[in-house]
Amino acid sequence: MIKTLKRKFGISAPRVAIRPQTPAYVRWLVVGILAVLAVVLSWGMYDAGRKFAGFDKNETSHELDRLSQVNARLQQDNDELRMKVAGLDRQVQMDLVAREDITRQIKGLEDENIRLKEDLAFFQSLGSATGKTEQRLSIGRLKLERGNLPGEYRYSMLLVQGGQRPKDFQGSLEFAVNFQQNGEKMVLPLADNTSKAPDLSFKFYQRIENTFHLPPDAVVDSMQVKVFEKGVPQARLTQTVNLSL
């Protein structure tokens, strides 16, 4: 018994360590502070690494703002240039239309000039004839040409009355077109195809111009013209003209 007590409470008894007890909230507070410090340290190291690598958030934000402003300015300039191009395109179209109109007018004046020269030459040839003082009627400058549209044809002629004292001529015209269609030769009076031929009433001369239309597959060979004097059943003049190539 005495030996047992000596072993428990004597010099040879085991040592006992006494430690103060730390509250749980203190331990969690310390852990939280350490965690915050770790996060702050990690973010600082990340930001330092970005700056060291040349990436700065503020500079990037400024650069993005600058690029946005440049893009907006370029977009505005592009819109203005597009409007200018559209205006220039409209002006070019108007200029082309005006130029085409002027070209048509010039072509018309040139054709009129050629026609007047031909009429002058025709009248000069009539005036140079001597020894013929009787009243006479003639057809000059008879032409048959294709029109601008498919199946369209245009004819022109000049009726002239000569003599020392010509009387007013009253009469009418009749036209007949010779053409081929589907391998058959056909004759068509123009009075049945177009408006009625104009009546004639002139003393010295009268110009006749008109157009007529046939089916596009018709091939015109020639046209016959007859001039009738009022009150006379027989034609005063008959002339045929081929289609000009």
PDB file of C-alpha atoms in Angstrom:
ATOM      1  CA  MET A   1       0.000   0.000   0.000  1.00  0.00           C
ATOM      2  CA  ILE A   2       2.792   2.390   0.984  1.00  0.00           C
ATOM      3  CA  LYS A   3       4.710   1.492  -2.197  1.00  0.00           C
ATOM      4  CA  THR A   4       1.675   2.136  -4.298  1.00  0.00           C
ATOM      5  CA  LEU A   5       1.226   5.610  -2.813  1.00  0.00           C
ATOM      6  CA  LYS A   6       4.897   6.418  -3.387  1.00  0.00           C
ATOM      7  CA  ARG A   7       4.580   5.477  -7.036  1.00  0.00           C
ATOM      8  CA  LYS A   8       1.553   7.767  -7.476  1.00  0.00           C
ATOM      9  CA  PHE A   9       2.657  10.742  -5.407  1.00  0.00           C
ATOM     10  CA  GLY A  10       6.384  10.331  -4.956  1.00  0.00           C
ATOM     11  CA  ILE A  11       9.366  11.390  -6.952  1.00  0.00           C
ATOM     12  CA  SER A  12       8.899   8.589  -9.367  1.00  0.00           C
ATOM     13  CA  ALA A  13       5.245   9.567  -9.987  1.00  0.00           C
ATOM     14  CA  PRO A  14       4.369  10.612 -13.660  1.00  0.00           C
ATOM     15  CA  ARG A  15       4.452  14.334 -14.539  1.00  0.00           C
ATOM     16  CA  VAL A  16       1.296  16.271 -15.176  1.00  0.00           C
ATOM     17  CA  ALA A  17       1.223  19.290 -17.649  1.00  0.00           C
ATOM     18  CA  ILE A  18      -1.242  22.120 -17.013  1.00  0.00           C
ATOM     19  CA  ARG A  19      -2.286  24.163 -20.150  1.00  0.00           C
ATOM     20  CA  PRO A  20      -4.628  27.160 -20.230  1.00  0.00           C
ATOM     21  CA  GLN A  21      -7.834  26.554 -22.301  1.00  0.00           C
ATOM     22  CA  THR A  22      -8.408  29.016 -25.317  1.00  0.00           C
ATOM     23  CA  PRO A  23     -12.027  29.935 -26.142  1.00  0.00           C
ATOM     24  CA  ALA A  24     -13.440  28.642 -29.501  1.00  0.00           C
ATOM     25  CA  TYR A  25     -14.428  32.112 -30.829  1.00  0.00           C
ATOM     26  CA  VAL A  26     -10.850  33.310 -30.373  1.00  0.00           C
ATOM     27  CA  ARG A  27      -9.570  30.431 -32.434  1.00  0.00           C
ATOM     28  CA  TRP A  28     -12.127  31.132 -35.231  1.00  0.00           C
ATOM     29  CA  LEU A  29     -11.250  34.833 -35.157  1.00  0.00           C
ATOM     30  CA  VAL A  30      -7.606  34.083 -35.631  1.00  0.00           C
ATOM     31  CA  VAL A  31      -8.424  31.686 -38.460  1.00  0.00           C
ATOM     32  CA  GLY A  32     -10.612  34.358 -40.122  1.00  0.00           C
ATOM     33  CA  ILE A  33      -7.886  37.010 -39.840  1.00  0.00           C
ATOM     34  CA  LEU A  34      -5.341  34.646 -41.332  1.00  0.00           C
ATOM     35  CA  ALA A  35      -7.741  33.807 -44.190  1.00  0.00           C
ATOM     36  CA  VAL A  36      -8.322  37.500 -44.950  1.00  0.00           C
ATOM     37  CA  LEU A  37      -4.608  38.162 -44.893  1.00  0.00           C
ATOM     38  CA  ALA A  38      -4.078  35.253 -47.263  1.00  0.00           C
ATOM     39  CA  VAL A  39      -6.712  36.579 -49.709  1.00  0.00           C
ATOM     40  CA  VAL A  40      -5.292  40.119 -49.583  1.00  0.00           C
ATOM     41  CA  LEU A  41      -1.808  38.807 -50.106  1.00  0.00           C
ATOM     42  CA  SER A  42      -2.929  36.633 -53.008  1.00  0.00           C
ATOM     43  CA  TRP A  43      -4.786  39.546 -54.733  1.00  0.00           C
ATOM     44  CA  GLY A  44      -1.775  41.823 -54.214  1.00  0.00           C
ATOM     45  CA  MET A  45       0.527  39.249 -55.748  1.00  0.00           C
ATOM     46  CA  TYR A  46      -1.958  38.770 -58.691  1.00  0.00           C
ATOM     47  CA  ASP A  47      -2.239  42.517 -59.328  1.00  0.00           C
ATOM     48  CA  ALA A  48       1.523  42.923 -59.067  1.00  0.00           C
ATOM     49  CA  GLY A  49       1.952  40.101 -61.536  1.00  0.00           C
ATOM     50  CA  ARG A  50      -0.460  41.749 -64.029  1.00  0.00           C
ATOM     51  CA  LYS A  51       1.341  45.066 -63.770  1.00  0.00           C
ATOM     52  CA  PHE A  52       4.666  43.350 -64.155  1.00  0.00           C
ATOM     53  CA  ALA A  53       3.361  41.631 -67.293  1.00  0.00           C
ATOM     54  CA  GLY A  54       2.161  44.978 -68.713  1.00  0.00           C
ATOM     55  CA  PHE A  55      -1.584  44.611 -67.969  1.00  0.00           C
ATOM     56  CA  ASP A  56      -3.121  47.487 -66.048  1.00  0.00           C
ATOM     57  CA  LYS A  57      -6.855  47.572 -65.514  1.00  0.00           C
ATOM     58  CA  ASN A  58      -7.035  51.371 -65.466  1.00  0.00           C
ATOM     59  CA  GLU A  59      -4.939  51.750 -68.578  1.00  0.00           C
ATOM     60  CA  THR A  60      -6.997  49.080 -70.332  1.00  0.00           C
ATOM     61  CA  SER A  61     -10.204  50.897 -69.399  1.00  0.00           C
ATOM     62  CA  HIS A  62      -8.849  54.186 -70.757  1.00  0.00           C
ATOM     63  CA  GLU A  63      -7.711  52.459 -73.944  1.00  0.00           C
ATOM     64  CA  LEU A  64     -11.146  50.887 -74.419  1.00  0.00           C
ATOM     65  CA  ASP A  65     -12.791  54.289 -73.953  1.00  0.00           C
ATOM     66  CA  ARG A  66     -10.419  55.832 -76.486  1.00  0.00           C
ATOM     67  CA  LEU A  67     -11.057  53.068 -79.016  1.00  0.00           C
ATOM     68  CA  SER A  68     -14.811  53.451 -78.511  1.00  0.00           C
ATOM     69  CA  GLN A  69     -14.569  57.172 -79.233  1.00  0.00           C
ATOM     70  CA  VAL A  70     -12.448  56.507 -82.334  1.00  0.00           C
ATOM     71  CA  ASN A  71     -14.956  53.903 -83.530  1.00  0.00           C
ATOM     72  CA  ALA A  72     -17.860  56.320 -83.020  1.00  0.00           C
ATOM     73  CA  ARG A  73     -16.024  59.052 -84.928  1.00  0.00           C
ATOM     74  CA  LEU A  74     -15.173  56.669 -87.770  1.00  0.00           C
ATOM     75  CA  GLN A  75     -18.789  55.504 -87.890  1.00  0.00           C
ATOM     76  CA  GLN A  76     -19.968  59.111 -88.154  1.00  0.00           C
ATOM     77  CA  ASP A  77     -17.425  59.837 -90.883  1.00  0.00           C
ATOM     78  CA  ASN A  78     -18.533  56.700 -92.708  1.00  0.00           C
ATOM     79  CA  ASP A  79     -22.183  57.793 -92.573  1.00  0.00           C
ATOM     80  CA  GLU A  80     -21.283  61.242 -93.888  1.00  0.00           C
ATOM     81  CA  LEU A  81     -19.218  59.753 -96.711  1.00  0.00           C
ATOM     82  CA  ARG A  82     -22.055  57.371 -97.579  1.00  0.00           C
ATOM     83  CA  MET A  83     -24.452  60.311 -97.835  1.00  0.00           C
ATOM     84  CA  LYS A  84     -21.995  62.218-100.022  1.00  0.00           C
ATOM     85  CA  VAL A  85     -21.515  59.194-102.279  1.00  0.00           C
ATOM     86  CA  ALA A  86     -25.291  58.795-102.604  1.00  0.00           C
ATOM     87  CA  GLY A  87     -25.605  62.488-103.505  1.00  0.00           C
ATOM     88  CA  LEU A  88     -22.827  62.204-106.071  1.00  0.00           C
ATOM     89  CA  ASP A  89     -24.429  59.074-107.523  1.00  0.00           C
ATOM     90  CA  ARG A  90     -27.738  60.908-107.947  1.00  0.00           C
ATOM     91  CA  GLN A  91     -25.915  63.822-109.551  1.00  0.00           C
ATOM     92  CA  VAL A  92     -24.113  61.464-111.922  1.00  0.00           C
ATOM     93  CA  GLN A  93     -27.433  59.834-112.874  1.00  0.00           C
ATOM     94  CA  MET A  94     -28.958  63.238-113.530  1.00  0.00           C
ATOM     95  CA  ASP A  95     -25.936  64.236-115.605  1.00  0.00           C
ATOM     96  CA  LEU A  96     -26.197  61.012-117.614  1.00  0.00           C
ATOM     97  CA  VAL A  97     -29.891  61.593-118.267  1.00  0.00           C
ATOM     98  CA  ALA A  98     -29.191  65.186-119.290  1.00  0.00           C
ATOM     99  CA  ARG A  99     -26.335  64.057-121.520  1.00  0.00           C
ATOM    100  CA  GLU A 100     -28.510  61.429-123.171  1.00  0.00           C
ATOM    101  CA  ASP A 101     -31.229  64.028-123.721  1.00  0.00           C
ATOM    102  CA  ILE A 102     -28.707  66.437-125.250  1.00  0.00           C
ATOM    103  CA  THR A 103     -27.348  63.617-127.423  1.00  0.00           C
ATOM    104  CA  ARG A 104     -30.858  62.833-128.681  1.00  0.00           C
ATOM    105  CA  GLN A 105     -31.463  66.498-129.416  1.00  0.00           C
ATOM    106  CA  ILE A 106     -28.173  66.762-131.294  1.00  0.00           C
ATOM    107  CA  LYS A 107     -28.999  63.605-133.246  1.00  0.00           C
ATOM    108  CA  GLY A 108     -32.423  65.008-134.082  1.00  0.00           C
ATOM    109  CA  LEU A 109     -30.900  68.300-135.226  1.00  0.00           C
ATOM    110  CA  GLU A 110     -28.337  66.448-137.337  1.00  0.00           C
ATOM    111  CA  ASP A 111     -31.075  64.365-138.962  1.00  0.00           C
ATOM    112  CA  GLU A 112     -33.124  67.497-139.553  1.00  0.00           C
ATOM    113  CA  ASN A 113     -30.088  69.202-141.079  1.00  0.00           C
ATOM    114  CA  ILE A 114     -29.475  66.267-143.409  1.00  0.00           C
ATOM    115  CA  ARG A 115     -33.120  66.233-144.386  1.00  0.00           C
ATOM    116  CA  LEU A 116     -33.135  69.953-145.099  1.00  0.00           C
ATOM    117  CA  LYS A 117     -30.016  69.574-147.248  1.00  0.00           C
ATOM    118  CA  GLU A 118     -31.688  66.771-149.186  1.00  0.00           C
ATOM    119  CA  ASP A 119     -34.830  68.866-149.627  1.00  0.00           C
ATOM    120  CA  LEU A 120     -32.732  71.802-150.796  1.00  0.00           C
ATOM    121  CA  ALA A 121     -30.950  69.624-153.325  1.00  0.00           C
ATOM    122  CA  PHE A 122     -34.301  68.284-154.513  1.00  0.00           C
ATOM    123  CA  PHE A 123     -35.766  71.772-154.926  1.00  0.00           C
ATOM    124  CA  GLN A 124     -32.636  72.931-156.720  1.00  0.00           C
ATOM    125  CA  SER A 125     -32.941  70.040-159.131  1.00  0.00           C
ATOM    126  CA  LEU A 126     -36.533  71.023-159.814  1.00  0.00           C
ATOM    127  CA  GLY A 127     -35.594  74.649-160.302  1.00  0.00           C
ATOM    128  CA  SER A 128     -32.852  73.770-162.758  1.00  0.00           C
ATOM    129  CA  ALA A 129     -35.326  72.038-165.103  1.00  0.00           C
ATOM    130  CA  THR A 130     -36.218  74.401-167.974  1.00  0.00           C
ATOM    131  CA  GLY A 131     -38.769  74.337-170.705  1.00  0.00           C
ATOM    132  CA  LYS A 132     -41.438  72.809-168.473  1.00  0.00           C
ATOM    133  CA  THR A 133     -43.937  75.408-167.483  1.00  0.00           C
ATOM    134  CA  GLU A 134     -46.945  73.136-167.034  1.00  0.00           C
ATOM    135  CA  GLN A 135     -48.247  72.304-163.627  1.00  0.00           C
ATOM    136  CA  ARG A 136     -46.767  69.017-162.418  1.00  0.00           C
ATOM    137  CA  LEU A 137     -46.822  66.948-159.206  1.00  0.00           C
ATOM    138  CA  SER A 138     -43.901  64.834-158.000  1.00  0.00           C
ATOM    139  CA  ILE A 139     -42.864  62.709-155.038  1.00  0.00           C
ATOM    140  CA  GLY A 140     -39.416  63.324-153.604  1.00  0.00           C
ATOM    141  CA  ARG A 141     -37.288  61.894-150.815  1.00  0.00           C
ATOM    142  CA  LEU A 142     -39.507  58.839-150.319  1.00  0.00           C
ATOM    143  CA  LYS A 143     -37.973  56.640-147.589  1.00  0.00           C
ATOM    144  CA  LEU A 144     -39.016  53.544-145.642  1.00  0.00           C
ATOM    145  CA  GLU A 145     -36.936  52.699-142.548  1.00  0.00           C
ATOM    146  CA  ARG A 146     -37.121  50.545-139.441  1.00  0.00           C
ATOM    147  CA  GLY A 147     -38.245  52.204-136.227  1.00  0.00           C
ATOM    148  CA  ASN A 148     -36.792  51.920-132.760  1.00  0.00           C
ATOM    149  CA  LEU A 149     -39.262  49.289-131.546  1.00  0.00           C
ATOM    150  CA  PRO A 150     -39.768  45.717-132.845  1.00  0.00           C
ATOM    151  CA  GLY A 151     -42.254  45.739-135.700  1.00  0.00           C
ATOM    152  CA  GLU A 152     -42.148  49.535-136.015  1.00  0.00           C
ATOM    153  CA  TYR A 153     -41.487  51.234-139.362  1.00  0.00           C
ATOM    154  CA  ARG A 154     -41.192  54.863-140.348  1.00  0.00           C
ATOM    155  CA  TYR A 155     -41.755  56.476-143.736  1.00  0.00           C
ATOM    156  CA  SER A 156     -41.299  60.010-145.025  1.00  0.00           C
ATOM    157  CA  MET A 157     -41.870  61.754-148.309  1.00  0.00           C
ATOM    158  CA  LEU A 158     -42.087  65.169-149.894  1.00  0.00           C
ATOM    159  CA  LEU A 159     -44.855  66.146-152.307  1.00  0.00           C
ATOM    160  CA  VAL A 160     -43.929  69.017-154.622  1.00  0.00           C
ATOM    161  CA  GLN A 161     -46.070  70.897-157.125  1.00  0.00           C
ATOM    162  CA  GLY A 162     -44.259  72.797-159.844  1.00  0.00           C
ATOM    163  CA  GLY A 163     -45.198  75.181-162.610  1.00  0.00           C
ATOM    164  CA  GLN A 164     -45.361  78.942-163.104  1.00  0.00           C
ATOM    165  CA  ARG A 165     -48.676  79.449-161.338  1.00  0.00           C
ATOM    166  CA  PRO A 166     -49.544  76.295-159.414  1.00  0.00           C
ATOM    167  CA  LYS A 167     -52.991  75.983-157.961  1.00  0.00           C
ATOM    168  CA  ASP A 168     -53.716  74.664-154.490  1.00  0.00           C
ATOM    169  CA  PHE A 169     -53.640  70.886-154.584  1.00  0.00           C
ATOM    170  CA  GLN A 170     -56.390  69.020-152.756  1.00  0.00           C
ATOM    171  CA  GLY A 171     -56.276  65.268-152.458  1.00  0.00           C
ATOM    172  CA  SER A 172     -55.322  62.256-150.355  1.00  0.00           C
ATOM    173  CA  LEU A 173     -52.776  59.434-150.039  1.00  0.00           C
ATOM    174  CA  GLU A 174     -53.026  55.676-149.972  1.00  0.00           C
ATOM    175  CA  PHE A 175     -50.297  53.338-148.668  1.00  0.00           C
ATOM    176  CA  ALA A 176     -49.871  49.594-149.087  1.00  0.00           C
ATOM    177  CA  VAL A 177     -47.094  47.523-147.485  1.00  0.00           C
ATOM    178  CA  ASN A 178     -45.666  44.413-149.120  1.00  0.00           C
ATOM    179  CA  PHE A 179     -44.278  41.952-146.575  1.00  0.00           C
ATOM    180  CA  GLN A 180     -43.725  38.275-145.873  1.00  0.00           C
ATOM    181  CA  GLN A 181     -45.009  36.353-142.880  1.00  0.00           C
ATOM    182  CA  ASN A 182     -44.846  32.610-142.245  1.00  0.00           C
ATOM    183  CA  GLY A 183     -43.438  32.135-145.735  1.00  0.00           C
ATOM    184  CA  GLU A 184     -46.369  33.907-147.442  1.00  0.00           C
ATOM    185  CA  LYS A 185     -46.278  37.192-149.343  1.00  0.00           C
ATOM    186  CA  MET A 186     -48.930  39.616-148.158  1.00  0.00           C
ATOM    187  CA  VAL A 187     -50.147  43.143-148.949  1.00  0.00           C
ATOM    188  CA  LEU A 188     -51.626  45.325-146.224  1.00  0.00           C
ATOM    189  CA  PRO A 189     -53.273  48.745-146.792  1.00  0.00           C
ATOM    190  CA  LEU A 190     -52.099  51.030-144.013  1.00  0.00           C
ATOM    191  CA  ALA A 191     -55.532  52.608-143.754  1.00  0.00           C
ATOM    192  CA  ASP A 192     -56.649  49.304-142.187  1.00  0.00           C
ATOM    193  CA  ASN A 193     -53.650  49.150-139.847  1.00  0.00           C
ATOM    194  CA  THR A 194     -53.067  52.724-138.704  1.00  0.00           C
ATOM    195  CA  SER A 195     -54.936  55.981-138.523  1.00  0.00           C
ATOM    196  CA  LYS A 196     -56.363  57.365-141.706  1.00  0.00           C
ATOM    197  CA  ALA A 197     -53.828  58.915-144.034  1.00  0.00           C
ATOM    198  CA  PRO A 198     -53.776  62.721-143.841  1.00  0.00           C
ATOM    199  CA  ASP A 199     -55.559  64.748-146.462  1.00  0.00           C
ATOM    200  CA  LEU A 200     -53.416  66.793-148.810  1.00  0.00           C
ATOM    201  CA  SER A 201     -53.764  70.538-149.053  1.00  0.00           C
ATOM    202  CA  PHE A 202     -50.781  72.530-150.301  1.00  0.00           C
ATOM    203  CA  LYS A 203     -49.659  74.827-153.069  1.00  0.00           C
ATOM    204  CA  PHE A 204     -45.935  74.270-153.455  1.00  0.00           C
ATOM    205  CA  TYR A 205     -44.953  71.341-151.239  1.00  0.00           C
ATOM    206  CA  GLN A 206     -45.985  69.245-148.255  1.00  0.00           C
ATOM    207  CA  ARG A 207     -43.940  66.855-146.086  1.00  0.00           C
ATOM    208  CA  ILE A 208     -45.530  63.636-144.874  1.00  0.00           C
ATOM    209  CA  GLU A 209     -44.050  61.564-142.022  1.00  0.00           C
ATOM    210  CA  ASN A 210     -45.632  58.759-140.071  1.00  0.00           C
ATOM    211  CA  THR A 211     -45.039  55.349-138.483  1.00  0.00           C
ATOM    212  CA  PHE A 212     -46.866  52.037-138.638  1.00  0.00           C
ATOM    213  CA  HIS A 213     -46.548  48.693-136.861  1.00  0.00           C
ATOM    214  CA  LEU A 214     -46.553  45.106-138.048  1.00  0.00           C
ATOM    215  CA  PRO A 215     -46.064  41.815-136.179  1.00  0.00           C
ATOM    216  CA  PRO A 216     -42.413  41.406-135.130  1.00  0.00           C
ATOM    217  CA  ASP A 217     -42.049  38.269-137.274  1.00  0.00           C
ATOM    218  CA  ALA A 218     -43.173  40.096-140.443  1.00  0.00           C
ATOM    219  CA  VAL A 219     -40.461  40.908-143.000  1.00  0.00           C
ATOM    220  CA  VAL A 220     -41.222  44.115-144.913  1.00  0.00           C
ATOM    221  CA  ASP A 221     -40.106  44.268-148.534  1.00  0.00           C
ATOM    222  CA  SER A 222     -41.503  47.538-149.867  1.00  0.00           C
ATOM    223  CA  MET A 223     -44.246  50.125-149.618  1.00  0.00           C
ATOM    224  CA  GLN A 224     -46.416  51.588-152.401  1.00  0.00           C
ATOM    225  CA  VAL A 225     -47.704  55.171-152.315  1.00  0.00           C
ATOM    226  CA  LYS A 226     -50.597  56.516-154.387  1.00  0.00           C
ATOM    227  CA  VAL A 227     -51.526  60.199-154.666  1.00  0.00           C
ATOM    228  CA  PHE A 228     -55.130  61.024-155.491  1.00  0.00           C
ATOM    229  CA  GLU A 229     -56.475  64.408-156.512  1.00  0.00           C
ATOM    230  CA  LYS A 230     -59.797  65.381-155.057  1.00  0.00           C
ATOM    231  CA  GLY A 231     -62.656  64.425-157.370  1.00  0.00           C
ATOM    232  CA  VAL A 232     -60.432  62.246-159.616  1.00  0.00           C
ATOM    233  CA  PRO A 233     -60.798  58.451-159.183  1.00  0.00           C
ATOM    234  CA  GLN A 234     -57.501  57.622-160.858  1.00  0.00           C
ATOM    235  CA  ALA A 235     -54.247  58.089-158.965  1.00  0.00           C
ATOM    236  CA  ARG A 236     -52.168  61.042-160.127  1.00  0.00           C
ATOM    237  CA  LEU A 237     -48.945  59.418-158.926  1.00  0.00           C
ATOM    238  CA  THR A 238     -47.852  55.927-157.895  1.00  0.00           C
ATOM    239  CA  GLN A 239     -44.433  55.173-156.463  1.00  0.00           C
ATOM    240  CA  THR A 240     -42.862  52.211-154.665  1.00  0.00           C
ATOM    241  CA  VAL A 241     -39.954  52.303-152.255  1.00  0.00           C
ATOM    242  CA  ASN A 242     -37.977  49.397-150.775  1.00  0.00           C
ATOM    243  CA  LEU A 243     -37.074  49.103-147.120  1.00  0.00           C
ATOM    244  CA  SER A 244     -33.797  50.880-146.362  1.00  0.00           C
ATOM    245  CA  LEU A 245     -31.163  48.572-144.917  1.00  0.00           C
TER     246      LEU A 245
END
